[in-house]
Structure formats: structure tokens, C-alpha cells
PDB file of C-alpha atoms in Angstrom:
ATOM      1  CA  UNK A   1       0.000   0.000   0.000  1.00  0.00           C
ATOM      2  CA  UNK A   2       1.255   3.603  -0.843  1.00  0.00           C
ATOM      3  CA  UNK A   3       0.110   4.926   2.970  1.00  0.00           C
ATOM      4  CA  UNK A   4       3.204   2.296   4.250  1.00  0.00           C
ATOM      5  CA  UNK A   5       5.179   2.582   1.283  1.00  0.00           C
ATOM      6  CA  UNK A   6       5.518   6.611   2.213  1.00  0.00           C
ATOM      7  CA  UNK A   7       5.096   6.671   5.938  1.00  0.00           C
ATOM      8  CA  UNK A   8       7.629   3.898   7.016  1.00  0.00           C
ATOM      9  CA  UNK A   9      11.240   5.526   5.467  1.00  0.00           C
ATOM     10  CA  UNK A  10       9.460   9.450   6.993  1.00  0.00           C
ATOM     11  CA  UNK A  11       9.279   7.592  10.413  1.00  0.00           C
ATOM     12  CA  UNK A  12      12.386   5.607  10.240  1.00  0.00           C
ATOM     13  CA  UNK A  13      14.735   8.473   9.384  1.00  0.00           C
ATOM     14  CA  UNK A  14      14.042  10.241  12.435  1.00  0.00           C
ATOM     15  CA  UNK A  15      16.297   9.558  15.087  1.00  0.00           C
ATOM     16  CA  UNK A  16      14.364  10.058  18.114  1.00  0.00           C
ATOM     17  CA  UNK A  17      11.282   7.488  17.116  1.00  0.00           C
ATOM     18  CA  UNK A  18      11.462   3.918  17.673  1.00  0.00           C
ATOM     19  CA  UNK A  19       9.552   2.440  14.949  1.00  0.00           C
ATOM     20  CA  UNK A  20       7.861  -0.958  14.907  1.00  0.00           C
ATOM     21  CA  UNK A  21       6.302  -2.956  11.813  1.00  0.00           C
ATOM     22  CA  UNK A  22       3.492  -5.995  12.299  1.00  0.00           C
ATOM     23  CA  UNK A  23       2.900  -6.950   8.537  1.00  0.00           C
ATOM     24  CA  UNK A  24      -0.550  -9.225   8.797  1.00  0.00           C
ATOM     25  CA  UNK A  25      -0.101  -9.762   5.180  1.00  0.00           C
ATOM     26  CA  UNK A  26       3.164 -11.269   5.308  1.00  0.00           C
ATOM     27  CA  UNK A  27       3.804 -14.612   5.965  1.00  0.00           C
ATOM     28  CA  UNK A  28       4.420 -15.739   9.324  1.00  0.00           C
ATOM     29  CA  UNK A  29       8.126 -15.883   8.888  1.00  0.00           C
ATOM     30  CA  UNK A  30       8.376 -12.943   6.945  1.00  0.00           C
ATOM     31  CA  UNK A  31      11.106 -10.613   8.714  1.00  0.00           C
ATOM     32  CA  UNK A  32       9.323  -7.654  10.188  1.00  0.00           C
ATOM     33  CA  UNK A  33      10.821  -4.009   9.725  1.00  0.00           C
ATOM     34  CA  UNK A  34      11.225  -1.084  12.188  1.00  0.00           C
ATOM     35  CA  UNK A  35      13.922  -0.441  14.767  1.00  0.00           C
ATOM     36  CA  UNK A  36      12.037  -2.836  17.367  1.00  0.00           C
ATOM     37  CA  UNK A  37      10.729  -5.321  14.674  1.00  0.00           C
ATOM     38  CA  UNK A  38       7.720  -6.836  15.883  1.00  0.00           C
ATOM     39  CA  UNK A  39       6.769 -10.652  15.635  1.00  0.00           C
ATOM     40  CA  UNK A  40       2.764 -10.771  16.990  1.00  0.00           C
ATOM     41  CA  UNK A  41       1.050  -7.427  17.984  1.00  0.00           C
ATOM     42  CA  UNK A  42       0.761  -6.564  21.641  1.00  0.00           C
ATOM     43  CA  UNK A  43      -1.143  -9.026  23.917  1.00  0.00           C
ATOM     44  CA  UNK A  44      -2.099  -6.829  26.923  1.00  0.00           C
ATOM     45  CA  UNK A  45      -2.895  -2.791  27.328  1.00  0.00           C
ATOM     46  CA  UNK A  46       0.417  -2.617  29.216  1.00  0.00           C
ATOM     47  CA  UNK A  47       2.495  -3.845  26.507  1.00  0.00           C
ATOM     48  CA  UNK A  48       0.658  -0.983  24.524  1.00  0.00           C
ATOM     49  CA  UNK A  49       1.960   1.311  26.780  1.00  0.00           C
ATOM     50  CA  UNK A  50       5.626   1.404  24.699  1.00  0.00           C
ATOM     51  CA  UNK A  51       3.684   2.772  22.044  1.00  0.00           C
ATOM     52  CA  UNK A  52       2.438   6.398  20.895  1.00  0.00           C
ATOM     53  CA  UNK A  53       0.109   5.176  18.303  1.00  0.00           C
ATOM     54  CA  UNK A  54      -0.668   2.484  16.831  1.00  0.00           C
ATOM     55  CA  UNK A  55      -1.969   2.319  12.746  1.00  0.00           C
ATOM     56  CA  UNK A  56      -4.339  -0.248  11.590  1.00  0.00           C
ATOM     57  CA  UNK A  57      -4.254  -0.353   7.419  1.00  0.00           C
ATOM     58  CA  UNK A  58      -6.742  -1.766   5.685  1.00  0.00           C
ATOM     59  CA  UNK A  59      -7.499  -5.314   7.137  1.00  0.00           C
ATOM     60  CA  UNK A  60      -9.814  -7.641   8.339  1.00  0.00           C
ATOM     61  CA  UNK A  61     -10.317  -7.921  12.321  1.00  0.00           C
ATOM     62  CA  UNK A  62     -12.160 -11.230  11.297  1.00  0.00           C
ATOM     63  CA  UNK A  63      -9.636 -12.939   9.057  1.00  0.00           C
ATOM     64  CA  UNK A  64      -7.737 -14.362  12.293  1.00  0.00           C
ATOM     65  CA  UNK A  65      -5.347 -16.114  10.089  1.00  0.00           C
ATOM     66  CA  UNK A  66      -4.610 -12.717   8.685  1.00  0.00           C
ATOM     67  CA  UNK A  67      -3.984 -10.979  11.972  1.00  0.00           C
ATOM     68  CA  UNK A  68      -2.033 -14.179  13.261  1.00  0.00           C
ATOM     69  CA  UNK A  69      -3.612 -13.788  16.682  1.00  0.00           C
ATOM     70  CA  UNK A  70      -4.916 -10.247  17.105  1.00  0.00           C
ATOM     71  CA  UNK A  71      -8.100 -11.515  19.301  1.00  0.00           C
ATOM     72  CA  UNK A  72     -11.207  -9.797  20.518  1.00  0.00           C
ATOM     73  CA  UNK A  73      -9.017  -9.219  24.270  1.00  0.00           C
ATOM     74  CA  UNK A  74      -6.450  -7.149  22.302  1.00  0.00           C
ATOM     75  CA  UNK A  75      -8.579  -5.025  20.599  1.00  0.00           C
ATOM     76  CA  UNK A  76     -10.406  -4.639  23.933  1.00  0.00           C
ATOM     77  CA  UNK A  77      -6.762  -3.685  25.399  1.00  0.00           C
ATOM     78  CA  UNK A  78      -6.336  -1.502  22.174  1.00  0.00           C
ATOM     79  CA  UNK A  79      -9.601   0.170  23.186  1.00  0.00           C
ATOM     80  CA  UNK A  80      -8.958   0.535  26.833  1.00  0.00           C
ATOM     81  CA  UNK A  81      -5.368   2.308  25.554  1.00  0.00           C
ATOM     82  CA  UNK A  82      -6.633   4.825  22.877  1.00  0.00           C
ATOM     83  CA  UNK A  83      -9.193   5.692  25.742  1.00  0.00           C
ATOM     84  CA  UNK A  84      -6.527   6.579  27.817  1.00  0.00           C
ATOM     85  CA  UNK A  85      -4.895   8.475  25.590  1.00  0.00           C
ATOM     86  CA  UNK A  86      -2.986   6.362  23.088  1.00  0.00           C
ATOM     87  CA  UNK A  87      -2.936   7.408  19.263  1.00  0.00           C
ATOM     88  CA  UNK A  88      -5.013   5.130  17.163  1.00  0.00           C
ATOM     89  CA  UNK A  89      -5.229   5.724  13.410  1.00  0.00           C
ATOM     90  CA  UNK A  90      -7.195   3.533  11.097  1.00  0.00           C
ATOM     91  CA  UNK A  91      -6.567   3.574   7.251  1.00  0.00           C
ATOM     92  CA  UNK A  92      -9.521   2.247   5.638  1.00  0.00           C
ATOM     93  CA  UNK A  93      -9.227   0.801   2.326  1.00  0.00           C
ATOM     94  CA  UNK A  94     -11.117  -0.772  -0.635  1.00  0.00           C
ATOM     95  CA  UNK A  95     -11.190  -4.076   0.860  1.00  0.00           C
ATOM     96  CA  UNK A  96     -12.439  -3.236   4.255  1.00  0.00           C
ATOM     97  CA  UNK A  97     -14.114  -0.087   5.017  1.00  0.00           C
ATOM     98  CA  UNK A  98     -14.034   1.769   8.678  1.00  0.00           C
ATOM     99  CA  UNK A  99     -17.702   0.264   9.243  1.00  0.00           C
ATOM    100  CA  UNK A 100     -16.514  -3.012   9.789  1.00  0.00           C
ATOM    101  CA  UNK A 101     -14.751  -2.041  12.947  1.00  0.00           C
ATOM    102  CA  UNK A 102     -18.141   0.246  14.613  1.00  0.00           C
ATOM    103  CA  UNK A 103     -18.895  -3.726  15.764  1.00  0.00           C
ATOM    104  CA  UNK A 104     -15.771  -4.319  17.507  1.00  0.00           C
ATOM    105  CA  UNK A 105     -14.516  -2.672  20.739  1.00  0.00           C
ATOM    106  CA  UNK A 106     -12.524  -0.291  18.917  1.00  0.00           C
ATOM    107  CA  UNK A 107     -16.405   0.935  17.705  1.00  0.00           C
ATOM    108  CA  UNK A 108     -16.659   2.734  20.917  1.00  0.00           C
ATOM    109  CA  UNK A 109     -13.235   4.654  20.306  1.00  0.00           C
ATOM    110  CA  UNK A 110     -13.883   5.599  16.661  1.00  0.00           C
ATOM    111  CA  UNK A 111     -13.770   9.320  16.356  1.00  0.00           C
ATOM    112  CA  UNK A 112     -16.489   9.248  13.673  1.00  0.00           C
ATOM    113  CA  UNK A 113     -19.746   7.628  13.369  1.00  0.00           C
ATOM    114  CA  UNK A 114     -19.378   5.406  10.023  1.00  0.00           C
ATOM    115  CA  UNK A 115     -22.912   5.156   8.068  1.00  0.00           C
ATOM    116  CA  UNK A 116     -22.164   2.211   5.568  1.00  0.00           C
ATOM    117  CA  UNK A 117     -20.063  -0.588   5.192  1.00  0.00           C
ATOM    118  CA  UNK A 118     -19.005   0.123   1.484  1.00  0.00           C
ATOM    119  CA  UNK A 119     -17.146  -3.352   1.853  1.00  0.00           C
ATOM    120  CA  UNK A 120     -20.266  -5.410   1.666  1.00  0.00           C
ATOM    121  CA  UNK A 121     -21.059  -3.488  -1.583  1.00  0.00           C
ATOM    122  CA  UNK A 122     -18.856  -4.789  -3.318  1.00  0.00           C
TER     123      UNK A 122
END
């Protein structure tokens, strides 16, 4: 995706951020990028706390082979951390729209209401 392909080298040249990378796409031994690679994402909201904000591209919160793990208690954790104050950004795409999320607990963080799924249109 262009959103990673331009984001990842602007965060990794700065010095002062420690950037991780959890590519769901990738196979499972695929080799993970960042300065702190990461190998699953974060299983508790302490473990969240090493983070500033976390990005969610365009995926599938129900494809559990795709998220290799990401369960229904981490995105509660995710949820309890963005309402703390942790950074959550979610980059919708063609494939799955931010609708499909309003059902999970990161619905009750969303800083918009969404009105359609636009995925099931297709």
C-alpha cells in the first residue's frame, strides 16, 4: 500500500522514534521491519503502553489467520489504551471499510460515526 510505502522511510529516518512494523499480510516468517521489529502485535494494554500510536491499514479484524492472533481481548486492550490516551489511526481501504470495525470494541473509540459498510457493496 502507498500509505506504508511513504510513511515507514518518513518515520524511520528520524532519530528520536522507535519504529515498529506488524505486517498481517506477510507470511508468518516474513522478517518484520522497524527499529524494534515486531513478531505478533501486543497481547495486553500494558504492553501498549511502549507505544504512541498504533496504525491499523486496511485489514480484516475477522480474518484471524490474517492478523495471526490479534483476538477480541487485544482489541479490547487496544480500546482501553486509545481511551486513555494512546494514538489510534485507522486507514480504511477498498477491501475493508471503517464500518466493519463500529462492531468491535474499537467501535466505541472511533472518532467518527461510520454510516455504511461500502465493503459489503462490493
Amino acid at each position: 500500500r502507498w500509505e506504508y510505502r511513504y510513511l515507514y522511510p518518513l518515520l524511520g529516518r528520524e532519530a528520536d522514534i522507535a519504529d515498529s512494523v506488524l505486517l498481517l499480510s506477510s507470511p508468518a516468517d516474513f522478517p518484520q521491519e522497524g527499529k524494534v521489529p515486531l513478531a505478533r502485535f501486543p497481547a495486553t494494554r500494558e504492553a501498549l503502553d511502549e507505544f504512541a500510536v498504533v496504525m491499523l491499514g486496511d485489514v480484516d479484524h475477522d480474518d484471524a489467520a490474517l492478523l495471526r492472533g490479534l483476538e477480541k481481548r487485544q482489541l479490547t486492550a487496544l480500546a482501553e489504551w486509545v481511551h486513555s490516551g494512546g494514538g489510534l489511526v485507522i486507514q480504511a481501504g477498498d477491501r475493508h471499510g471503517l464500518a466493519r470495525w463500529k462492531a468491535t470494541p474499537l467501535g466505541k473509540v472511533l472518532p467518527v460515526e461510520p454510516a455504511v459498510d461500502t465493503a459489503e457493496e462490493h
